[in-house]
């Protein structure tokens, strides 16, 4: 179990309280400057905050109140740097063995080999870092980080310097590793998809504070605030007024359109709220909007843009009405081929009530950004 | 050929190296790895001997370690002879004028190592001393060697400070550079020529070897 509490106003503003259990992979996600790397560096002892504590398995690594601050080499931490920071004058094996000082001398080489085997680099032990590909260097960095038999494993943007194909492979390997390794693992990334792929918990940071912690699915689809929704790039973000509740549903008035969502009890009728829906929860409805249909939340509009991606289509639709709201949606590539739609085509879309997430309206006077209406 | 003078110069060079190797490593790494207010002035102070005329350095040494000064008197009381116009005084002067020649190449070499490499070493469990010995030195050694070579070659050729602080006492302070000057003054062009050529060859060979070694290292590390 790893707990971190940090508080300082300058030079990097930080106000963070988080924990990570053994076996968990916690992704720290946020824009650059949100303080995510600083948190990792603080845990490793490479950065000293003004006030805070870091506790691992009940042992204090840092406690500014009690003047405890273990130097990095006394903290059992595995750290994978963004650019791997391999020792350029040592071979792959040398890099791993360099982190094995805690073992008796005659056991180090064998253990180094074992760790290289673990990251599928058994045949590359004699290569220098400059002779390895990006993905191979990353694996050496992971093997070196594991060599210390660490109490926590920290990875700082570990996938940013490798190509997409290699990245997919490394995601799988990290997930397998986390299953085999009963220690807290923390990954810093600015990529939400990446966080969802490797982590089972996610912590959304902005300007040194935590906006939301939860499963990646929750954080991405059910942001706690409008600010969080904007950070996770939830593009379908609108304002509405609560009409009332009925059974399992809540009804919203969206500029005259009636919307049915999952019940959000805490907001009374008449309250101004914000609501969001992931693009995957917006469906294409091929039938005529005037046709009798029990599907709720059906609206007519015109396709503005259609971008084919590798596995799906990204599409924006301008709905009819004076406010002309723009909805972003993703749909399987084959559905576009089937229906033969394109920019300018008239369509009817349906918003899945389960996918609609209602949150407090963002009425902050200091925030100049407008929520789409 | 004045063998005594050549031997004295070599001895002076080696003693200077022995002192400046640890000083250059520690100061060079400290300047490379730390940031603090006024760092520019500290670096400037260490670089001063590069730009000051040797006679100015020699003058200040004379007025600070001469027989009438507290340092000079202390030395005289402890060792029974003056610090100026002695081999020890010459060593002190040589160390001071060679500070930038030793420190700067070493500092540049340490600066060329990415800070994450040292951080990675620390989180791999290496203590600060182990980081210096196992990471910094193997990566920076071409720069360290360059600093040592420059120091040694510069010591052999140093003239102004030696003349100011050491005079020209055979076997004690008369280095090869002074001996060459003496020979020229005595119109012994041939004697001066032999010694000058010896010094030239030595410097060329040592520098050439160093450049060759450091370029090999650059290729090996892919950098």
Coordinates of C-alpha atoms in Angstrom, one line a residue:
Chain A
X1 CA 0.0 0.0 0.0
X2 CA 1.3 3.4 -1.0
X3 CA -0.1 6.6 0.3
X4 CA 1.0 10.1 -0.8
X5 CA 0.0 13.4 0.6
X6 CA 1.6 16.6 -0.9
X7 CA 0.8 20.2 -0.4
X8 CA 2.7 23.3 -1.7
X9 CA 1.9 26.5 -3.4
X10 CA 5.1 27.0 -5.3
X11 CA 7.2 26.5 -7.4
X12 CA 4.8 23.8 -8.7
X13 CA 1.3 24.0 -7.1
X14 CA 0.4 20.7 -5.6
X15 CA -2.5 19.6 -3.4
X16 CA -2.7 15.9 -3.7
X17 CA -3.9 13.0 -1.5
X18 CA -3.9 9.6 -3.1
X19 CA -3.2 6.0 -2.4
X20 CA -2.5 2.8 -4.4
X21 CA -2.9 -0.7 -3.2
X22 CA -0.7 -3.7 -3.9
X23 CA -1.9 -5.2 -7.2
X24 CA -3.4 -2.0 -8.4
X25 CA -2.3 -0.1 -11.5
X26 CA -3.1 3.6 -10.9
X27 CA -2.8 5.9 -13.9
X28 CA -2.1 9.6 -13.2
X29 CA -3.6 11.4 -16.1
X30 CA -3.7 15.1 -16.9
X31 CA -2.5 17.8 -19.2
X32 CA 1.2 18.8 -19.1
X33 CA 1.9 20.9 -16.1
X34 CA -0.7 19.1 -14.0
X35 CA 2.0 17.8 -11.6
X36 CA 1.7 14.1 -12.5
X37 CA 5.4 13.6 -13.1
X38 CA 6.3 15.6 -10.0
X39 CA 4.1 13.2 -7.9
X40 CA 6.1 10.2 -9.2
X41 CA 9.4 12.0 -8.7
X42 CA 8.4 12.8 -5.1
X43 CA 7.7 9.1 -4.4
X44 CA 11.1 8.2 -5.8
X45 CA 12.9 10.9 -3.8
X46 CA 13.9 12.8 -6.9
X47 CA 11.8 15.8 -5.9
X48 CA 11.3 17.3 -2.4
X49 CA 7.9 19.0 -1.9
X50 CA 7.5 21.8 0.7
X51 CA 5.1 19.7 2.8
X52 CA 3.9 16.1 2.5
X53 CA 4.5 12.5 3.3
X54 CA 5.0 9.3 1.3
X55 CA 4.4 6.0 3.1
X56 CA 5.0 2.6 1.6
X57 CA 4.1 -0.6 3.4
X58 CA 3.8 1.4 6.7
X59 CA 7.3 2.9 6.3
X60 CA 7.8 6.6 6.0
X61 CA 9.9 7.5 3.0
X62 CA 9.1 11.2 3.3
X63 CA 7.5 13.1 6.1
X64 CA 8.3 16.7 6.1
X65 CA 6.7 17.2 9.5
X66 CA 9.0 14.7 11.1
X67 CA 12.0 15.7 8.9
X68 CA 12.2 12.3 7.3
X69 CA 13.5 12.2 3.7
X70 CA 15.1 9.0 2.5
X71 CA 17.5 9.6 -0.4
X72 CA 16.4 7.8 -3.6
X73 CA 19.0 5.0 -3.2
X74 CA 17.5 4.1 0.1
X75 CA 13.9 3.8 -1.2
X76 CA 13.0 0.5 -2.8
X77 CA 11.4 1.9 -5.9
X78 CA 11.4 0.8 -9.5
X79 CA 11.3 3.8 -11.8
X80 CA 11.0 3.7 -15.6
X81 CA 11.9 7.1 -17.1
X82 CA 10.2 8.6 -20.1
X83 CA 13.4 8.2 -22.2
X84 CA 14.4 5.1 -20.2
X85 CA 17.7 6.7 -19.0
X86 CA 19.6 3.5 -19.6
X87 CA 23.3 3.6 -18.7
X88 CA 24.8 4.1 -22.2
X89 CA 28.2 2.5 -21.4
X90 CA 26.7 -0.7 -20.1
X91 CA 25.2 -3.7 -21.9
X92 CA 21.5 -4.6 -21.4
X93 CA 22.6 -7.1 -18.7
X94 CA 25.0 -4.6 -17.2
X95 CA 22.1 -2.1 -16.8
X96 CA 20.0 -4.7 -14.9
X97 CA 22.9 -6.0 -12.8
X98 CA 23.8 -2.4 -11.8
X99 CA 20.5 -2.3 -9.9
X100 CA 21.2 -5.7 -8.1
X101 CA 23.7 -4.5 -5.5
X102 CA 21.5 -5.8 -2.7
X103 CA 22.2 -9.4 -3.8
X104 CA 25.4 -11.3 -3.1
X105 CA 27.9 -10.7 -6.0
X106 CA 27.8 -14.3 -7.4
X107 CA 24.0 -14.3 -7.7
X108 CA 23.7 -11.0 -9.6
X109 CA 24.4 -12.2 -13.2
X110 CA 22.0 -15.1 -12.9
X111 CA 19.3 -12.9 -11.6
X112 CA 20.0 -10.3 -14.3
X113 CA 19.5 -13.0 -17.0
X114 CA 16.3 -14.0 -15.3
X115 CA 14.9 -10.5 -15.4
X116 CA 15.9 -10.0 -19.1
X117 CA 14.1 -13.3 -19.9
X118 CA 11.1 -12.0 -18.1
X119 CA 10.9 -9.0 -20.5
X120 CA 11.6 -11.3 -23.5
X121 CA 15.1 -10.0 -24.0
X122 CA 17.1 -13.1 -23.1
X123 CA 19.1 -13.0 -26.4
X124 CA 20.1 -9.3 -26.2
X125 CA 22.1 -9.3 -23.0
X126 CA 25.3 -8.2 -24.7
X127 CA 23.8 -5.2 -26.6
X128 CA 24.5 -1.6 -25.6
X129 CA 21.4 0.6 -25.4
X130 CA 22.3 2.4 -28.6
X131 CA 22.1 -1.0 -30.4
X132 CA 18.5 -1.7 -29.1
X133 CA 15.2 -0.5 -30.6
X134 CA 12.9 1.8 -28.6
X135 CA 10.7 -1.1 -27.4
X136 CA 13.7 -3.1 -26.4
X137 CA 15.2 -0.2 -24.5
X138 CA 11.9 0.2 -22.7
X139 CA 12.0 -3.5 -21.7
X140 CA 15.5 -3.2 -20.4
X141 CA 14.3 -0.2 -18.4
X142 CA 11.5 -2.2 -16.9
X143 CA 13.8 -5.1 -16.1
X144 CA 16.2 -2.7 -14.4
X145 CA 13.3 -1.2 -12.4
X146 CA 12.2 -4.6 -11.3
X147 CA 15.8 -5.6 -10.4
X148 CA 15.7 -3.8 -7.0
X149 CA 12.8 -6.0 -6.0
X150 CA 10.8 -2.8 -5.5
X151 CA 8.0 -2.0 -3.1
X152 CA 6.5 0.3 -5.7
X153 CA 6.8 0.5 -9.5
X154 CA 6.6 3.9 -11.1
X155 CA 6.4 4.5 -14.8
X156 CA 6.7 8.0 -16.2
X157 CA 5.1 8.2 -19.7
X158 CA 6.7 4.8 -20.5
X159 CA 5.1 4.4 -23.9
X160 CA 5.6 7.8 -25.4
X161 CA 8.8 7.0 -27.3
X162 CA 7.7 3.9 -29.1
X163 CA 5.6 3.3 -32.2
X164 CA 2.0 2.4 -32.0
X165 CA 2.4 -1.3 -32.8
X166 CA 5.1 -1.8 -30.1
X167 CA 2.9 0.2 -27.7
X168 CA 0.0 -2.2 -28.0
X169 CA 2.4 -5.1 -27.2
X170 CA 3.8 -3.3 -24.2
X171 CA 0.4 -2.5 -22.9
X172 CA -0.4 -6.2 -22.8
X173 CA 3.0 -7.0 -21.2
X174 CA 2.5 -4.4 -18.5
X175 CA -1.0 -5.8 -17.7
X176 CA 0.5 -9.3 -17.4
X177 CA 3.3 -7.9 -15.2
X178 CA 0.9 -6.2 -12.9
X179 CA -1.0 -9.5 -12.4
X180 CA 2.2 -11.3 -11.5
X181 CA 3.5 -8.5 -9.2
X182 CA 1.8 -7.8 -5.9
X183 CA 3.0 -4.2 -5.5
X184 CA 1.4 -0.8 -6.2
X185 CA 2.1 0.4 -9.8
X186 CA 1.7 3.9 -10.9
X187 CA 1.8 5.1 -14.5
X188 CA 1.9 8.7 -15.6
X189 CA 0.3 9.4 -19.0
X190 CA -1.5 12.1 -20.8
X191 CA -3.3 9.6 -23.0
X192 CA -6.8 8.5 -21.7
X193 CA -7.0 5.5 -23.9
X194 CA -3.6 4.3 -22.7
X195 CA -4.8 4.8 -19.1
X196 CA -7.9 2.7 -19.8
X197 CA -5.8 0.0 -21.4
X198 CA -3.2 -0.5 -18.6
X199 CA -4.8 0.8 -15.4
X200 CA -7.6 -0.4 -13.2
X201 CA -7.8 2.9 -11.4
X202 CA -7.3 6.4 -12.8
X203 CA -6.6 9.7 -11.1
X204 CA -7.4 12.8 -13.1
X205 CA -5.2 15.8 -12.3
X206 CA -5.3 19.4 -13.2
X207 CA -2.9 22.1 -12.0
X208 CA -1.7 20.0 -9.1
X209 CA -5.1 19.0 -7.8
X210 CA -7.1 15.8 -8.1
X211 CA -10.3 16.3 -10.0
X212 CA -11.5 12.7 -9.9
X213 CA -10.4 9.2 -8.9
X214 CA -12.1 6.0 -10.1
X215 CA -12.1 3.3 -12.6
X216 CA -11.0 4.5 -16.1
X217 CA -14.5 3.7 -17.3
X218 CA -16.1 5.9 -14.7
X219 CA -13.7 8.8 -15.0
X220 CA -14.0 8.8 -18.8
X221 CA -17.8 8.4 -19.1
X222 CA -19.0 9.8 -15.8
X223 CA -16.8 12.9 -15.0
X224 CA -17.4 14.4 -11.6
X225 CA -17.5 18.0 -13.0
X226 CA -17.7 20.0 -16.1
X227 CA -14.0 20.7 -15.7
X228 CA -13.2 17.0 -15.5
X229 CA -15.4 16.4 -18.6
X230 CA -13.5 19.0 -20.6
X231 CA -10.2 17.5 -19.5
X232 CA -11.1 14.0 -20.6
X233 CA -12.2 15.5 -23.9
X234 CA -15.9 14.6 -23.6
X235 CA -17.0 16.6 -26.5
X236 CA -20.7 16.2 -26.1
X237 CA -21.1 18.5 -23.2
X238 CA -24.3 20.6 -22.9
X239 CA -26.5 22.5 -20.4
X240 CA -30.1 21.7 -19.6
X241 CA -32.8 22.1 -16.9
X242 CA -34.3 19.4 -14.8
X243 CA -38.0 18.8 -15.6
X244 CA -38.6 16.1 -13.1
X245 CA -38.0 12.5 -12.1
X246 CA -40.0 9.4 -12.8
X247 CA -39.2 5.9 -11.6
X248 CA -35.7 5.2 -12.9
X249 CA -35.5 8.2 -15.2
X250 CA -34.8 11.9 -15.0
X251 CA -36.2 14.2 -17.7
X252 CA -34.3 17.2 -18.9
X253 CA -35.3 20.2 -20.9
X254 CA -32.5 20.8 -23.5
X255 CA -33.4 24.1 -25.1
X256 CA -36.9 22.8 -25.7
X257 CA -35.9 19.2 -26.5
X258 CA -37.1 16.6 -24.0
X259 CA -34.3 14.3 -22.9
X260 CA -34.6 11.1 -20.9
X261 CA -31.6 10.2 -18.7
X262 CA -30.8 7.8 -15.9
X263 CA -32.3 9.0 -12.7
X264 CA -30.1 11.8 -11.1
X265 CA -32.0 12.3 -7.8
X266 CA -29.9 15.0 -6.3
X267 CA -30.9 17.6 -8.7
X268 CA -34.4 19.0 -8.0
X269 CA -36.8 20.0 -10.7
X270 CA -35.9 23.4 -12.1
X271 CA -32.2 23.0 -11.4
X272 CA -29.7 24.0 -14.1
X273 CA -27.4 21.1 -14.8
X274 CA -24.7 20.0 -17.3
X275 CA -25.0 16.8 -19.1
X276 CA -22.6 14.8 -21.2
X277 CA -22.7 11.7 -23.4
X278 CA -19.7 9.7 -24.8
X279 CA -19.7 9.6 -28.6
X280 CA -20.1 5.8 -28.5
X281 CA -23.5 6.2 -26.8
X282 CA -24.9 8.3 -29.6
X283 CA -26.5 5.9 -32.1
X284 CA -27.5 6.3 -35.7
X285 CA -31.2 5.7 -36.1
X286 CA -32.2 5.0 -39.7
X287 CA -36.0 5.5 -39.3
X288 CA -38.0 8.6 -39.9
X289 CA -38.1 10.8 -36.8
X290 CA -41.9 11.3 -37.3
X291 CA -42.5 7.6 -37.4
X292 CA -43.9 6.2 -34.2
X293 CA -41.1 4.8 -32.2
X294 CA -40.6 4.2 -28.5
X295 CA -36.9 4.9 -28.6
X296 CA -36.4 8.1 -26.5
X297 CA -34.1 11.0 -27.3
X298 CA -34.4 10.8 -31.0
X299 CA -33.4 14.0 -32.9
X300 CA -33.0 14.8 -36.6
X301 CA -29.9 16.6 -38.0
X302 CA -27.4 16.9 -40.8
X303 CA -24.0 15.2 -41.0
X304 CA -21.3 17.9 -40.9
X305 CA -18.2 15.8 -40.9
X306 CA -17.2 12.2 -41.3
X307 CA -13.7 10.8 -40.6
X308 CA -12.9 7.2 -41.2
X309 CA -10.5 5.9 -38.6
X310 CA -8.9 2.5 -38.4
X311 CA -11.6 0.7 -36.5
X312 CA -14.5 3.1 -36.5
X313 CA -15.9 6.3 -37.9
X314 CA -15.8 9.6 -36.2
X315 CA -18.8 11.8 -37.2
X316 CA -20.3 15.1 -36.2
X317 CA -24.0 15.9 -36.6
X318 CA -25.6 19.3 -36.4
X319 CA -29.1 18.9 -34.9
X320 CA -32.1 20.9 -36.2
X321 CA -33.2 23.8 -34.1
X322 CA -32.2 27.4 -33.5
X323 CA -29.4 26.4 -31.1
X324 CA -28.0 24.0 -33.8
X325 CA -26.0 21.8 -31.3
X326 CA -23.2 19.7 -32.7
X327 CA -23.0 16.1 -31.5
X328 CA -19.8 14.0 -31.9
X329 CA -20.3 10.3 -32.3
X330 CA -18.4 7.2 -33.2
X331 CA -19.8 4.3 -35.0
X332 CA -18.5 1.0 -36.5
X333 CA -16.9 1.5 -39.9
X334 CA -19.2 -1.1 -41.5
X335 CA -22.4 0.8 -40.6
X336 CA -21.3 3.8 -42.8
X337 CA -20.7 1.5 -45.7
X338 CA -24.1 -0.1 -45.2
X339 CA -26.1 3.1 -45.0
X340 CA -24.0 5.0 -47.5
X341 CA -24.1 8.2 -45.5
X342 CA -21.8 11.2 -46.0
X343 CA -21.4 14.8 -45.2
X344 CA -24.6 16.7 -45.8
X345 CA -26.9 13.7 -45.4
X346 CA -29.9 13.9 -43.2
X347 CA -29.9 11.5 -40.3
X348 CA -31.8 10.7 -37.1
X349 CA -29.7 10.0 -34.0
X350 CA -30.7 8.6 -30.7
X351 CA -29.0 9.4 -27.3
X352 CA -28.8 6.3 -25.1
X353 CA -30.4 7.2 -21.8
X354 CA -27.9 5.0 -20.0
X355 CA -25.0 6.9 -21.5
X356 CA -26.3 10.4 -20.4
X357 CA -24.4 11.6 -17.4
X358 CA -25.8 14.5 -15.5
X359 CA -23.6 16.7 -13.3
X360 CA -23.6 20.1 -11.7
X361 CA -23.7 23.0 -14.0
X362 CA -20.4 24.9 -14.3
X363 CA -21.4 28.4 -13.1
X364 CA -17.9 29.4 -12.1
X365 CA -17.5 33.1 -12.9
X366 CA -13.7 32.7 -13.4
X367 CA -14.1 30.2 -16.2
X368 CA -14.6 32.0 -19.5
X369 CA -15.1 28.9 -21.5
X370 CA -18.7 28.4 -22.7
X371 CA -20.4 25.1 -22.4
X372 CA -22.0 24.2 -25.8
X373 CA -25.8 24.7 -25.8
Chain B
X1 CA 69.9 19.8 -23.2
X2 CA 69.1 20.8 -19.6
X3 CA 68.0 17.4 -18.2
X4 CA 67.6 18.9 -14.7
X5 CA 65.2 21.5 -16.0
X6 CA 63.2 18.9 -18.0
X7 CA 63.0 16.5 -15.0
X8 CA 61.9 19.4 -12.8
X9 CA 59.2 20.3 -15.3
X10 CA 57.9 16.8 -15.5
X11 CA 57.9 16.5 -11.7
X12 CA 56.0 19.8 -11.4
X13 CA 53.5 18.5 -14.1
X14 CA 52.9 15.3 -12.3
X15 CA 52.5 16.8 -8.8
X16 CA 50.1 19.4 -10.3
X17 CA 48.1 16.6 -11.9
X18 CA 48.0 14.6 -8.7
X19 CA 46.4 17.6 -6.9
X20 CA 44.2 18.8 -9.8
X21 CA 42.7 15.4 -10.6
X22 CA 40.5 15.2 -7.4
X23 CA 40.0 19.0 -7.3
X24 CA 38.9 19.1 -11.0
X25 CA 36.6 16.1 -10.6
X26 CA 34.8 17.4 -7.5
X27 CA 34.6 21.1 -8.6
X28 CA 33.7 20.1 -12.2
X29 CA 31.0 17.8 -11.1
X30 CA 29.7 20.2 -8.5
X31 CA 29.4 23.0 -11.1
X32 CA 27.9 20.6 -13.7
X33 CA 25.2 19.2 -11.4
X34 CA 24.1 22.1 -9.2
X35 CA 22.4 25.4 -9.6
X36 CA 22.7 28.2 -7.1
X37 CA 22.7 32.0 -7.0
X38 CA 26.0 33.4 -8.0
X39 CA 27.1 30.3 -9.9
X40 CA 28.3 32.5 -12.7
X41 CA 30.7 34.3 -10.5
X42 CA 32.1 31.1 -9.0
X43 CA 32.7 29.8 -12.5
X44 CA 34.3 33.1 -13.5
X45 CA 36.6 33.0 -10.5
X46 CA 37.8 29.5 -11.5
X47 CA 38.2 30.7 -15.1
X48 CA 40.2 33.9 -14.3
X49 CA 43.7 32.4 -14.8
X50 CA 42.7 31.8 -18.4
X51 CA 42.3 35.5 -19.2
X52 CA 44.7 37.2 -16.6
X53 CA 48.3 37.8 -17.7
X54 CA 50.5 35.3 -15.9
X55 CA 52.4 38.1 -14.4
X56 CA 49.3 39.4 -12.7
X57 CA 48.6 36.0 -11.2
X58 CA 52.3 35.8 -10.2
X59 CA 52.1 39.3 -8.6
X60 CA 49.2 38.4 -6.4
X61 CA 50.8 35.1 -5.4
X62 CA 53.9 37.0 -4.4
X63 CA 52.1 39.5 -2.3
X64 CA 50.0 36.8 -0.6
X65 CA 52.6 34.1 0.0
X66 CA 55.8 36.2 0.1
X67 CA 58.2 35.9 3.1
X68 CA 56.7 39.0 4.9
X69 CA 53.0 37.7 4.6
X70 CA 51.3 35.7 7.3
X71 CA 51.1 32.6 5.0
X72 CA 54.8 33.0 4.1
X73 CA 55.8 33.4 7.7
X74 CA 53.8 30.4 8.8
X75 CA 55.4 28.3 6.0
X76 CA 58.9 29.5 7.0
X77 CA 58.3 28.7 10.7
X78 CA 56.9 25.2 9.9
X79 CA 59.3 24.1 7.1
X80 CA 62.3 26.3 7.6
X81 CA 62.4 27.9 4.1
X82 CA 60.4 30.4 2.1
X83 CA 57.4 29.3 0.1
X84 CA 58.2 31.6 -2.8
X85 CA 61.3 30.7 -4.8
X86 CA 60.8 27.0 -3.8
X87 CA 59.4 23.9 -5.5
X88 CA 56.4 23.9 -3.2
X89 CA 55.6 27.5 -4.1
X90 CA 55.9 26.6 -7.7
X91 CA 53.4 23.7 -7.2
X92 CA 50.9 26.1 -5.6
X93 CA 51.3 28.6 -8.4
X94 CA 51.0 25.9 -11.0
X95 CA 47.8 24.4 -9.4
X96 CA 46.2 27.9 -9.4
X97 CA 47.0 28.8 -13.0
X98 CA 45.9 25.4 -14.1
X99 CA 42.5 25.3 -12.4
X100 CA 40.5 26.3 -15.5
X101 CA 42.4 23.8 -17.7
X102 CA 41.5 20.9 -15.4
X103 CA 38.0 22.0 -14.3
X104 CA 36.5 23.2 -17.5
X105 CA 36.8 20.0 -19.7
X106 CA 35.7 17.9 -16.7
X107 CA 32.7 20.1 -16.1
X108 CA 31.7 20.0 -19.7
X109 CA 32.0 16.2 -19.7
X110 CA 29.8 15.9 -16.6
X111 CA 27.3 18.4 -18.1
X112 CA 27.0 16.2 -21.2
X113 CA 25.5 13.3 -19.1
X114 CA 21.7 13.6 -19.0
X115 CA 20.5 14.3 -15.5
X116 CA 18.0 11.3 -15.7
X117 CA 21.0 9.0 -16.1
X118 CA 22.2 10.0 -12.6
X119 CA 18.6 9.8 -11.3
X120 CA 18.2 6.4 -12.8
X121 CA 21.4 5.3 -11.0
X122 CA 20.1 6.7 -7.7
X123 CA 16.7 4.9 -8.0
X124 CA 18.6 1.8 -8.9
X125 CA 20.1 1.8 -5.5
X126 CA 23.5 3.4 -6.2
X127 CA 24.8 5.8 -3.5
X128 CA 26.1 9.2 -4.6
X129 CA 29.7 7.9 -4.5
X130 CA 28.8 4.9 -6.6
X131 CA 27.0 7.1 -9.1
X132 CA 30.3 9.1 -9.4
X133 CA 32.5 6.0 -9.8
X134 CA 30.2 3.8 -11.9
X135 CA 28.2 6.2 -14.0
X136 CA 29.8 9.6 -14.1
X137 CA 33.5 8.6 -14.5
X138 CA 33.1 6.0 -17.1
X139 CA 30.9 8.3 -19.2
X140 CA 33.0 11.5 -18.6
X141 CA 36.5 10.0 -18.8
X142 CA 37.4 11.5 -22.2
X143 CA 36.7 14.9 -20.7
X144 CA 38.6 14.1 -17.5
X145 CA 41.6 12.8 -19.6
X146 CA 41.5 16.0 -21.7
X147 CA 41.6 18.1 -18.6
X148 CA 44.6 16.2 -17.3
X149 CA 46.4 16.4 -20.6
X150 CA 45.8 20.1 -21.0
X151 CA 47.0 20.7 -17.4
X152 CA 50.1 18.7 -17.9
X153 CA 51.0 20.3 -21.2
X154 CA 50.2 23.7 -19.9
X155 CA 52.4 23.1 -16.8
X156 CA 55.4 22.2 -19.0
X157 CA 55.0 25.4 -21.0
X158 CA 54.1 27.9 -18.2
X159 CA 56.6 30.7 -18.1
X160 CA 55.3 34.0 -16.5
X161 CA 54.0 32.8 -13.2
X162 CA 57.0 30.5 -12.8
X163 CA 59.4 33.4 -13.3
X164 CA 57.5 35.6 -10.9
X165 CA 57.0 33.1 -8.1
X166 CA 59.9 30.7 -8.6
X167 CA 62.7 32.7 -10.2
X168 CA 65.3 30.5 -11.9
X169 CA 67.0 28.3 -9.3
X170 CA 68.5 25.2 -11.0
X171 CA 67.0 22.0 -9.6
X172 CA 64.4 23.9 -7.5
X173 CA 62.5 26.3 -9.7
X174 CA 64.2 26.4 -13.1
X175 CA 61.7 24.6 -15.4
X176 CA 62.3 23.8 -19.0
X177 CA 60.5 26.8 -20.2
X178 CA 62.8 29.0 -18.1
X179 CA 65.8 27.1 -19.3
X180 CA 64.8 27.7 -22.9
X181 CA 64.6 31.4 -22.2
X182 CA 68.0 31.3 -20.5
X183 CA 69.5 29.6 -23.5
X184 CA 68.1 32.2 -25.9
X185 CA 69.3 35.0 -23.7
X186 CA 72.8 33.4 -23.8
X187 CA 72.6 33.2 -27.6
X188 CA 72.7 29.4 -27.4
X189 CA 70.2 29.0 -30.2
X190 CA 71.0 25.3 -30.7
X191 CA 70.5 24.4 -27.0
X192 CA 67.2 26.3 -26.9
X193 CA 66.2 24.7 -30.2
X194 CA 66.7 21.1 -28.9
X195 CA 64.7 21.8 -25.8
X196 CA 61.9 23.6 -27.7
X197 CA 61.6 20.8 -30.2
X198 CA 61.5 18.3 -27.3
X199 CA 58.7 20.2 -25.7
X200 CA 56.8 20.6 -29.0
X201 CA 57.0 16.8 -29.7
X202 CA 55.9 15.8 -26.3
X203 CA 52.9 18.1 -26.4
X204 CA 51.9 17.0 -29.8
X205 CA 52.1 13.3 -29.0
X206 CA 50.2 13.6 -25.8
X207 CA 47.5 15.8 -27.3
X208 CA 47.2 13.6 -30.4
X209 CA 46.8 10.5 -28.3
X210 CA 44.1 12.1 -26.2
X211 CA 42.1 13.3 -29.2
X212 CA 42.3 9.9 -30.8
X213 CA 41.2 8.1 -27.6
X214 CA 38.3 10.4 -27.0
X215 CA 37.0 10.1 -30.6
X216 CA 37.0 6.3 -30.2
X217 CA 35.0 6.6 -27.1
X218 CA 32.5 8.8 -28.8
X219 CA 31.9 6.2 -31.5
X220 CA 31.6 3.4 -29.0
X221 CA 28.7 5.1 -27.1
X222 CA 27.0 6.0 -30.3
X223 CA 27.3 9.6 -29.4

